[in-house]
mmCIF file of N, CA and C in Angstrom:
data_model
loop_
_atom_site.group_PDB
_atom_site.id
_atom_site.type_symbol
_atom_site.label_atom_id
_atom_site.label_comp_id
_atom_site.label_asym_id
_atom_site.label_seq_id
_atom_site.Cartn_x
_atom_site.Cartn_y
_atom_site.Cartn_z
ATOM 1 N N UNK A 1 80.576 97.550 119.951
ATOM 2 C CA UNK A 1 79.218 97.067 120.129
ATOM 3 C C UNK A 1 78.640 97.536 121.467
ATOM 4 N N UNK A 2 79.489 97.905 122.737
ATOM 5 C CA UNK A 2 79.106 98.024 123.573
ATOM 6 C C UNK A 2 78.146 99.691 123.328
ATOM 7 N N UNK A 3 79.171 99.894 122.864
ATOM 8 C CA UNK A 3 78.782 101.896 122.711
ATOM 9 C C UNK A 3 77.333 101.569 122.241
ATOM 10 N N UNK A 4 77.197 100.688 121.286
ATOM 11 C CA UNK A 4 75.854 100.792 120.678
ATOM 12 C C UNK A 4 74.380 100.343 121.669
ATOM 13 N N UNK A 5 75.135 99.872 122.678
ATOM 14 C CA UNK A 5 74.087 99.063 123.655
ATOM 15 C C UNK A 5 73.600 100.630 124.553
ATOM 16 N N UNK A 6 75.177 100.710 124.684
ATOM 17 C CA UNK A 6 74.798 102.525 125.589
ATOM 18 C C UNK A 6 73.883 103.299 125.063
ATOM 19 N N UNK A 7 74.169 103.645 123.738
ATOM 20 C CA UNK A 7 73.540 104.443 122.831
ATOM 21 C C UNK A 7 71.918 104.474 122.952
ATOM 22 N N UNK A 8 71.485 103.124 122.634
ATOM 23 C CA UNK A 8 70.235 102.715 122.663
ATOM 24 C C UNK A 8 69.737 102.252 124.073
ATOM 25 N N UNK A 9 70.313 102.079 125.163
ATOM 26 C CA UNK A 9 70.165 102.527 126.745
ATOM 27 C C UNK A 9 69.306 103.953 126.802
ATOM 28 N N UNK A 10 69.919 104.875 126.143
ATOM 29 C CA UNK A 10 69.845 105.831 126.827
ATOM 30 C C UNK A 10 68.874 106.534 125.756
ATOM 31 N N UNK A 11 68.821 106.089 124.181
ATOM 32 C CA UNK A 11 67.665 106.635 123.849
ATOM 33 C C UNK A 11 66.563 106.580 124.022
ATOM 34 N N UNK A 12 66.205 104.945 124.761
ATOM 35 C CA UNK A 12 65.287 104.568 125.377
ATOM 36 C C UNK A 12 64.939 105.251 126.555
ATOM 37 N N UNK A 13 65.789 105.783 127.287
ATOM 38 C CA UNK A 13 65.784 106.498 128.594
ATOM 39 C C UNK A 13 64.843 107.893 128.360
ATOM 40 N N UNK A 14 65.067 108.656 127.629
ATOM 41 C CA UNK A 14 65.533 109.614 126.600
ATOM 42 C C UNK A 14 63.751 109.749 126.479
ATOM 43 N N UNK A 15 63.230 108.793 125.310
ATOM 44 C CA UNK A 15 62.098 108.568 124.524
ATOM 45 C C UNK A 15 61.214 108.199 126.555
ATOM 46 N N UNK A 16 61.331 107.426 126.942
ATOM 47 C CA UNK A 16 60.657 107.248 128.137
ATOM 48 C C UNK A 16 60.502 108.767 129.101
ATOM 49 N N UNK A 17 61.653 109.108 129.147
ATOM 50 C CA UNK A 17 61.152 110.561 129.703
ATOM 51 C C UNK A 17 60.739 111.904 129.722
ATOM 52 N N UNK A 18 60.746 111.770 128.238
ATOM 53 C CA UNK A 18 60.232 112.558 127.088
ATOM 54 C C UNK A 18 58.510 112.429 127.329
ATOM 55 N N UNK A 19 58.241 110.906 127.209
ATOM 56 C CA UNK A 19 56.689 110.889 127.164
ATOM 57 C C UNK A 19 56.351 111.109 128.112
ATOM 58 N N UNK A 20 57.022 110.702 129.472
ATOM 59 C CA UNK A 20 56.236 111.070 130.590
ATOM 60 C C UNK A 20 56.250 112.518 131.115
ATOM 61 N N UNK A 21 57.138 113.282 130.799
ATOM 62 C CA UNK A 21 57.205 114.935 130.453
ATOM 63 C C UNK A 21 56.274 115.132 129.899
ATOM 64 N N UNK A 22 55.636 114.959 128.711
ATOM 65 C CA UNK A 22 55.103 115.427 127.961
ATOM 66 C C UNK A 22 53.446 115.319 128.217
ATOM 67 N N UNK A 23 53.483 113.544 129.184
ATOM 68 C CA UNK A 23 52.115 113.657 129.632
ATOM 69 C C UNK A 23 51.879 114.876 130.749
ATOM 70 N N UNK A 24 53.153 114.440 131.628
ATOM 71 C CA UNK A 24 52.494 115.432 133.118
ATOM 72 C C UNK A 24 52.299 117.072 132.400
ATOM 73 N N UNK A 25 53.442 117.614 131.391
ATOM 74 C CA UNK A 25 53.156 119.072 131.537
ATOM 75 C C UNK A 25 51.472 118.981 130.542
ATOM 76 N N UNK A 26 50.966 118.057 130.136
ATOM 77 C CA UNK A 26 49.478 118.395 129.508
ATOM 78 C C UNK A 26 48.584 118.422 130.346
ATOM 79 N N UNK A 27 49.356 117.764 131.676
ATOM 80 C CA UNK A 27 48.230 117.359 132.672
ATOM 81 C C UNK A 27 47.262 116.443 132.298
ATOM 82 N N UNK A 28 47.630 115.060 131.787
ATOM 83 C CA UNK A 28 46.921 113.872 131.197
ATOM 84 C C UNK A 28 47.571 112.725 131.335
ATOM 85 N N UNK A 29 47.206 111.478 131.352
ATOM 86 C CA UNK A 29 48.023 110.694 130.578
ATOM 87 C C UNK A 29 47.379 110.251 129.839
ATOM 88 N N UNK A 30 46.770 110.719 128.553
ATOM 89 C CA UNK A 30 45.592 110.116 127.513
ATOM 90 C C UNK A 30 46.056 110.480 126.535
ATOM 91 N N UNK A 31 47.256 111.371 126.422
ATOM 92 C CA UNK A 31 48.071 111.957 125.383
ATOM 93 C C UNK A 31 48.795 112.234 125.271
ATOM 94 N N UNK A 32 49.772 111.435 124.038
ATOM 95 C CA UNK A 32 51.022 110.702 124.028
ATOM 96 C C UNK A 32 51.969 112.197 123.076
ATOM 97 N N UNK A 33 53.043 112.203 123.018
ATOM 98 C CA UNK A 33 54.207 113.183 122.418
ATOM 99 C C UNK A 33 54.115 113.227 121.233
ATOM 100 N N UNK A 34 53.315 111.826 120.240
ATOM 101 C CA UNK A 34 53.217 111.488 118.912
ATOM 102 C C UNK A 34 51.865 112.068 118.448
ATOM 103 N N UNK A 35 50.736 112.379 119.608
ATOM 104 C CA UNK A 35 49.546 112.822 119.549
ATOM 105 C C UNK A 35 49.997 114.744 119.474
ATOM 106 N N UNK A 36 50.479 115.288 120.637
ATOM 107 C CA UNK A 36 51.111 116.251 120.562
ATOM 108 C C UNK A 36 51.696 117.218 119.212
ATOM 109 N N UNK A 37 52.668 116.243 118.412
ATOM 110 C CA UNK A 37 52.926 116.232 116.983
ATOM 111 C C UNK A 37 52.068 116.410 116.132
ATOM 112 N N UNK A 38 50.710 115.771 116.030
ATOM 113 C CA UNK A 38 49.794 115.784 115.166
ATOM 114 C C UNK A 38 49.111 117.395 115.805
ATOM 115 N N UNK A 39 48.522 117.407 116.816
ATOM 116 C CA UNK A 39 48.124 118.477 117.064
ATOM 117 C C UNK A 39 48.672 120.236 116.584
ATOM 118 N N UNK A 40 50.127 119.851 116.533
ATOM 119 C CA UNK A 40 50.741 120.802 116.285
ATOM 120 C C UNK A 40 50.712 121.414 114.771
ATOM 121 N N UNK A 41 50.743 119.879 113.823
ATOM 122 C CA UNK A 41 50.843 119.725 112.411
ATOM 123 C C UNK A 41 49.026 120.977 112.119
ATOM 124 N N UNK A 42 48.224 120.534 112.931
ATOM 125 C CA UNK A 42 46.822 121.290 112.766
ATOM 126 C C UNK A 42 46.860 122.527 113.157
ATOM 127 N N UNK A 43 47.234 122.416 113.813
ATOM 128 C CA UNK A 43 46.797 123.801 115.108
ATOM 129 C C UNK A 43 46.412 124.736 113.831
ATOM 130 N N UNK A 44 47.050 125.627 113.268
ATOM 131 C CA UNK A 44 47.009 126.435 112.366
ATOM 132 C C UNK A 44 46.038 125.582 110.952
ATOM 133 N N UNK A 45 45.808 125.070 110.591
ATOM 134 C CA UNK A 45 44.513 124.805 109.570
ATOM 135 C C UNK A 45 44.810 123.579 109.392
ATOM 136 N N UNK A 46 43.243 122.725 109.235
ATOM 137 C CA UNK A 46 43.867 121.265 108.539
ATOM 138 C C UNK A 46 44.782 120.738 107.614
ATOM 139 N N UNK A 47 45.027 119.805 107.596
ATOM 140 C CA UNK A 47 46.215 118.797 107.034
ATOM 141 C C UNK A 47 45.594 117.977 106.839
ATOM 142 N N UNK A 48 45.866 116.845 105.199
ATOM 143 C CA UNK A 48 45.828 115.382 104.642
ATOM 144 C C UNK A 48 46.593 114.637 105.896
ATOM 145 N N UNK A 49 46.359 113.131 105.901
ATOM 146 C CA UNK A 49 46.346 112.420 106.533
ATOM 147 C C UNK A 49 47.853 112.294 106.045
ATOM 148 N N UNK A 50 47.879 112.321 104.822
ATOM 149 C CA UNK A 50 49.371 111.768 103.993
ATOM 150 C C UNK A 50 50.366 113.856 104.640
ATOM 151 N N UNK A 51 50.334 114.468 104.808
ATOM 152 C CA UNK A 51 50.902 115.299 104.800
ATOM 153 C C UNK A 51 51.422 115.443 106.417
ATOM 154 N N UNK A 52 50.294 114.692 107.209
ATOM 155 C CA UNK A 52 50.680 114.915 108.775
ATOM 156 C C UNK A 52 51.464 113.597 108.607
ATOM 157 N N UNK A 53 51.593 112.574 108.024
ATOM 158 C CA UNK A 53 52.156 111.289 108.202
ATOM 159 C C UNK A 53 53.564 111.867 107.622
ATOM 160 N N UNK A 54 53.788 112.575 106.695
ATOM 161 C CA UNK A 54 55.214 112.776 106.466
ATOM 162 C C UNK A 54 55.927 113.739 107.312
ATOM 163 N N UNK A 55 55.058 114.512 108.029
ATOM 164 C CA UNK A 55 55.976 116.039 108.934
ATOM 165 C C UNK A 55 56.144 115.254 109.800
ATOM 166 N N UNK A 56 55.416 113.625 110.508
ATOM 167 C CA UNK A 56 55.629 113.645 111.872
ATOM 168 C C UNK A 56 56.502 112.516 111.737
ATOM 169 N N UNK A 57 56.885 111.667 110.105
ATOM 170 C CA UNK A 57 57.718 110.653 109.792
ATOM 171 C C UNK A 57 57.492 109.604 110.469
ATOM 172 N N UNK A 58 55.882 109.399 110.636
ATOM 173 C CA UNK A 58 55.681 108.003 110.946
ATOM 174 C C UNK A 58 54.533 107.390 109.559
ATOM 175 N N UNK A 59 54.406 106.291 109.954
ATOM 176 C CA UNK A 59 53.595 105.874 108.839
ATOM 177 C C UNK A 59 52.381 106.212 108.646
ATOM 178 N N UNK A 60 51.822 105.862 107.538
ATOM 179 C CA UNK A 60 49.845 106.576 107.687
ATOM 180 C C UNK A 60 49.375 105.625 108.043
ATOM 181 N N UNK A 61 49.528 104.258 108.713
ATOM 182 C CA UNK A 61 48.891 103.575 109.320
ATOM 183 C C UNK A 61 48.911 103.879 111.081
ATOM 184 N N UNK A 62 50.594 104.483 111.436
ATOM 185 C CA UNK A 62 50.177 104.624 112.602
ATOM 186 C C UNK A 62 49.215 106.187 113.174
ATOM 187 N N UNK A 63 49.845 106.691 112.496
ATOM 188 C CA UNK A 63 49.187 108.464 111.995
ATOM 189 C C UNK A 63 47.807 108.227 111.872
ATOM 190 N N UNK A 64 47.461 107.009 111.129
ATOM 191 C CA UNK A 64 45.756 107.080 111.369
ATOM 192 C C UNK A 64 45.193 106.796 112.935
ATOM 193 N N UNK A 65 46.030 105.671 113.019
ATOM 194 C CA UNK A 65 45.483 105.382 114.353
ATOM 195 C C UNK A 65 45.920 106.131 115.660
ATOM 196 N N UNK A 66 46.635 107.472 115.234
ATOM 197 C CA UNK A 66 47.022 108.143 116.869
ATOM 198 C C UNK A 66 46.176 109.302 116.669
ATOM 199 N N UNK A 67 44.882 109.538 115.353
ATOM 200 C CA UNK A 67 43.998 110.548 115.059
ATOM 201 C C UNK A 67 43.156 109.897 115.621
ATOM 202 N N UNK A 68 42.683 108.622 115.325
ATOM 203 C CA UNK A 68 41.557 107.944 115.738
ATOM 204 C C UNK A 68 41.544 108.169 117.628
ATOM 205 N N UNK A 69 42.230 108.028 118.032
ATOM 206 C CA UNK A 69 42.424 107.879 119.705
ATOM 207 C C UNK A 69 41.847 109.578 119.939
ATOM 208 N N UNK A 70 42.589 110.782 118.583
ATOM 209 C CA UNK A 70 42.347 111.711 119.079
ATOM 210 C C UNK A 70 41.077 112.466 118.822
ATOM 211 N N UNK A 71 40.518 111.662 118.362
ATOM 212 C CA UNK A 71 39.088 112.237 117.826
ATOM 213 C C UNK A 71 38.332 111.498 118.288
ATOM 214 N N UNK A 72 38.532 110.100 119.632
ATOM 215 C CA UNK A 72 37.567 109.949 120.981
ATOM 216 C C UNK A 72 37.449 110.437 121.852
ATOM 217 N N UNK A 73 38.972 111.512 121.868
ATOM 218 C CA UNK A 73 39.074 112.639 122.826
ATOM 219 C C UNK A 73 38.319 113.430 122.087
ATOM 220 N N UNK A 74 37.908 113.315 121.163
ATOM 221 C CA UNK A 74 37.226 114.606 120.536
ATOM 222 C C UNK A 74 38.150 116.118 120.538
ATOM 223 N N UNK A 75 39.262 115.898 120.085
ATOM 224 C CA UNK A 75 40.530 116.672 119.805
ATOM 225 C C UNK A 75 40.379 117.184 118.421
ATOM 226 N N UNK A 76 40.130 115.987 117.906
ATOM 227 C CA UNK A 76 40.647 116.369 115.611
ATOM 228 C C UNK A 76 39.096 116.091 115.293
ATOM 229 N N UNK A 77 39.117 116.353 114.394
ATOM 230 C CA UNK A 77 37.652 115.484 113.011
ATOM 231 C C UNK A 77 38.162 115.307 112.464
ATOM 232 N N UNK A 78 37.702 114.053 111.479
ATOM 233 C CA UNK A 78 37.932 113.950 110.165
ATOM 234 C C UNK A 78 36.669 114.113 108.956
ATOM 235 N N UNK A 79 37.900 115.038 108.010
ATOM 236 C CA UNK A 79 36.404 114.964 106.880
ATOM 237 C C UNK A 79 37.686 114.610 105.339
ATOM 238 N N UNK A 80 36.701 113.931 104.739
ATOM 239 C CA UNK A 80 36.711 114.190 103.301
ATOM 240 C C UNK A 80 36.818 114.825 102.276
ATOM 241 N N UNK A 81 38.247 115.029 101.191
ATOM 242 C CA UNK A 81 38.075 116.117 100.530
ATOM 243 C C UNK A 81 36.409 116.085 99.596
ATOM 244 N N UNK A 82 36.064 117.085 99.261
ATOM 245 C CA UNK A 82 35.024 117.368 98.380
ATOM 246 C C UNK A 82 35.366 117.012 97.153
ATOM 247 N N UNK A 83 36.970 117.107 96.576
ATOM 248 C CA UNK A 83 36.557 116.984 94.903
ATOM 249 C C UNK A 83 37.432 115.503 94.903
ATOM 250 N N UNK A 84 37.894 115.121 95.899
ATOM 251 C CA UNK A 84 38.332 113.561 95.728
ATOM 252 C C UNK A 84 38.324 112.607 96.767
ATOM 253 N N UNK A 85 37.192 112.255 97.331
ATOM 254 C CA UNK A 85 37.188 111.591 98.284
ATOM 255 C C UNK A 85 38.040 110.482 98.717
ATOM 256 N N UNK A 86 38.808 110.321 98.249
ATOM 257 C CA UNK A 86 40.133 109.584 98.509
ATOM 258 C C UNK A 86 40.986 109.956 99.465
ATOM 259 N N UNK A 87 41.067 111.124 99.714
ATOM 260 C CA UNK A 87 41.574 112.038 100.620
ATOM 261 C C UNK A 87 41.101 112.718 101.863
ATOM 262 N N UNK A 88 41.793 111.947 102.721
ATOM 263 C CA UNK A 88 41.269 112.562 104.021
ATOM 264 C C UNK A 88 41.775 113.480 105.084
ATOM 265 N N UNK A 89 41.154 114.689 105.101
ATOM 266 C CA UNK A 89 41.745 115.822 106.280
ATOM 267 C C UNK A 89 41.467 115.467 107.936
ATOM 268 N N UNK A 90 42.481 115.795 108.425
ATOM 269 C CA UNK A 90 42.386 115.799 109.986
ATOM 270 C C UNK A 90 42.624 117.704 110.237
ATOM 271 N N UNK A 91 41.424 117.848 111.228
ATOM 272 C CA UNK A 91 41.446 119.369 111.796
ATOM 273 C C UNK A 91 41.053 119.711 113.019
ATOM 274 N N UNK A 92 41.118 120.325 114.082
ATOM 275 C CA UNK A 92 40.883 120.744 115.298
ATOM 276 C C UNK A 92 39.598 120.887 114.970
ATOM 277 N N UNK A 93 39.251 119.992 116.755
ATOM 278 C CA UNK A 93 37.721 120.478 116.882
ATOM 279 C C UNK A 93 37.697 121.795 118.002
ATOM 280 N N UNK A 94 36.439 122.447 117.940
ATOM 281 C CA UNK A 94 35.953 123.444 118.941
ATOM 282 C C UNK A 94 36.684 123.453 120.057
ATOM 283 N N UNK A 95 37.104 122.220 120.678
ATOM 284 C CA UNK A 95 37.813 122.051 122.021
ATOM 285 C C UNK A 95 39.150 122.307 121.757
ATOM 286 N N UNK A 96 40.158 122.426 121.239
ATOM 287 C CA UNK A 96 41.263 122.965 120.696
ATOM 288 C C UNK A 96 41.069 124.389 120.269
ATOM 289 N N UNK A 97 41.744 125.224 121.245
ATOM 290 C CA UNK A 97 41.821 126.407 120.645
ATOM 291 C C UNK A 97 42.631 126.722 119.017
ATOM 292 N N UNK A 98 42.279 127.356 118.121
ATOM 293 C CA UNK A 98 42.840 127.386 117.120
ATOM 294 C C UNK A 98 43.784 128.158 117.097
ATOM 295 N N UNK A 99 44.724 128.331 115.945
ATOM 296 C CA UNK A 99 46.407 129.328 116.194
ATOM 297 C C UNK A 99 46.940 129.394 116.779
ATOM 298 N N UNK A 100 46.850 128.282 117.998
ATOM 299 C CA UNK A 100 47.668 128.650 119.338
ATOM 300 C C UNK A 100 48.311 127.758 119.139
ATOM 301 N N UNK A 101 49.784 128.242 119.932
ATOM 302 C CA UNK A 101 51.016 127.734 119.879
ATOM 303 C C UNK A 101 50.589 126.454 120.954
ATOM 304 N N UNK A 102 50.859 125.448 120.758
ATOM 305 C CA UNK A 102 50.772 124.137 121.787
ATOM 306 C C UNK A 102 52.363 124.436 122.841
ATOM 307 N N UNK A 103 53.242 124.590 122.221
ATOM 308 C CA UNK A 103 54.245 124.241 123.171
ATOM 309 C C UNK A 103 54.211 125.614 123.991
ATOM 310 N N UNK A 104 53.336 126.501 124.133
ATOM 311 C CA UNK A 104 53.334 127.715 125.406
ATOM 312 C C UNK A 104 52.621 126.706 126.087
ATOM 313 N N UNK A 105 51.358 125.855 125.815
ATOM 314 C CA UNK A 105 50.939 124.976 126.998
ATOM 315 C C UNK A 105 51.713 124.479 127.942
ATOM 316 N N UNK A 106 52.747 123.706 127.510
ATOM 317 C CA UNK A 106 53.889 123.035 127.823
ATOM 318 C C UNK A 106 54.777 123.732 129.040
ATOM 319 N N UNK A 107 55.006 124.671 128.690
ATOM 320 C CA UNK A 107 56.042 125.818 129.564
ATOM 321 C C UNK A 107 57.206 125.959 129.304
ATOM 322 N N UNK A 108 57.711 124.530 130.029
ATOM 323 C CA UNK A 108 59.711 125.068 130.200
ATOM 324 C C UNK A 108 60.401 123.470 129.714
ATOM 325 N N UNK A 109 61.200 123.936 128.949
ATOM 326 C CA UNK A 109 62.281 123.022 128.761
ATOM 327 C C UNK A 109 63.211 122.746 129.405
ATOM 328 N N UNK A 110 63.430 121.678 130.058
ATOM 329 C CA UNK A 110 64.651 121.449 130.484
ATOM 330 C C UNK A 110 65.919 121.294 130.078
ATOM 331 N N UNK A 111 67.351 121.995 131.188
ATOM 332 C CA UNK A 111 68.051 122.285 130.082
ATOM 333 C C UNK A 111 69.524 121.046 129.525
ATOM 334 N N UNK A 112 69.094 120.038 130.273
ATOM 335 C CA UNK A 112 69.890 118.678 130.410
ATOM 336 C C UNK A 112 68.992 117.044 130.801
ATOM 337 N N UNK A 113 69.828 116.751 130.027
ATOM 338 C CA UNK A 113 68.665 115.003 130.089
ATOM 339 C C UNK A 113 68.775 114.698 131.939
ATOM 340 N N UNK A 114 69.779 114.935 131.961
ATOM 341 C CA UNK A 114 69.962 114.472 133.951
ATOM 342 C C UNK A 114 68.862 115.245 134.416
ATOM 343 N N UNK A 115 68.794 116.536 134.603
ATOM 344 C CA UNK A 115 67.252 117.260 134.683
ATOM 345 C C UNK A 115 65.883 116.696 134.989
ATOM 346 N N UNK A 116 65.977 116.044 133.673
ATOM 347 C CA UNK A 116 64.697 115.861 133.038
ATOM 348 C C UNK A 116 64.495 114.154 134.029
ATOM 349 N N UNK A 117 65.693 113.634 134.113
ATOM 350 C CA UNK A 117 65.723 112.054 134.661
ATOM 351 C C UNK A 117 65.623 112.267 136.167
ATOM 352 N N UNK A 118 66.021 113.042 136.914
ATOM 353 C CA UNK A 118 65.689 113.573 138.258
ATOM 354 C C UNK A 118 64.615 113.686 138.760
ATOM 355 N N UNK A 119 63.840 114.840 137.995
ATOM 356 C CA UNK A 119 62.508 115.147 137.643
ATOM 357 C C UNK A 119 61.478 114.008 137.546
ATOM 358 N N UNK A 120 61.320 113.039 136.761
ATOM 359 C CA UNK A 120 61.142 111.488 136.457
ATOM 360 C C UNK A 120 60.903 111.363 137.332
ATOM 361 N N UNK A 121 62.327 110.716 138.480
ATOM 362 C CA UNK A 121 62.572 109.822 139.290
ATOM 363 C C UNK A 121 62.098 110.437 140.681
ATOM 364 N N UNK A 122 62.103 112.189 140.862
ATOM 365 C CA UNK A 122 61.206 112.349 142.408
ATOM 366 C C UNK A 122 59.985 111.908 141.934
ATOM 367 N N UNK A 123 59.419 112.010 140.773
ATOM 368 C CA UNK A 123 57.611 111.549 140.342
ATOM 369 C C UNK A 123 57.602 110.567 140.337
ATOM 370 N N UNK A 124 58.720 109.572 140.457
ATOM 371 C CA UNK A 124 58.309 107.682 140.697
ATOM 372 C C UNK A 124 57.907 107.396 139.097
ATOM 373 N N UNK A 125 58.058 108.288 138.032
ATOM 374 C CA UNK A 125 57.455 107.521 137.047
ATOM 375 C C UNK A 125 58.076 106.500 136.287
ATOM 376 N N UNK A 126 59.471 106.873 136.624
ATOM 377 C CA UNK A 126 60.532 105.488 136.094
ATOM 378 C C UNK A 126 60.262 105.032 136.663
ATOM 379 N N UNK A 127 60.528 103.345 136.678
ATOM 380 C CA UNK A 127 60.964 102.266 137.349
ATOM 381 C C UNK A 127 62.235 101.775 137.726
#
């Protein structure tokens, strides 16, 4: 049981320094690693709401609501299919360059979690 406490210690660690990586290399903090995901799912042509909710394996309730945040950034639109309005596309707006790779934004991967927790911790963003 203990291992399992470790385990989930450190995925938490893990998931925490992940996002805050992910904000600083966007140069934001208005946009989260799960927003990132969706962006990526577009970049190259729109996607159903139900099709970005399964590549990014979260639900279409939260998938709706991490489009909604991104289309006050004015990031995505949403439109309506034409022959079944039941169906709704998310797609890059004007401000998103199109075909472009998101993770060249990004730069460099680090090549160990200690790295990445170092990194963190001179930025004060852990606690």
């Amino acid at each position: 049981m203990n291992e399992l406490f470790q385990l989930a210690k450190i995925l938490r660690e893990t998931s925490t320094v992940f996002s805050a990586l992910s904000m600083q290399a966007l140069d934001s903090n208005d946009i989260t690693w799960q927003q990132v995901l969706i962006l990526e799912q577009i970049a190259i042509s729109p996607k159903t709401m139900g099709e970005i909710s399964k590549a990014i394996n979260l639900s279409y309730s939260t998938t709706s609501g991490l489009i909604s945040r991104l289309e006050q950034m004015n990031l995505v639109r949403r439109f309506r299919d034409k022959s079944d309005r039941r169906i709704v596309w998310a797609a890059l707006t004007e401000r998103v360059p199109a075909n472009r790779n998101l993770q060249e934004g990004i730069g460099w991967t680090p090549a160990t979690l200690d790295s990445l927790r170092e990194l963190i911790l001179e930025k004060e963003i852990l606690s």
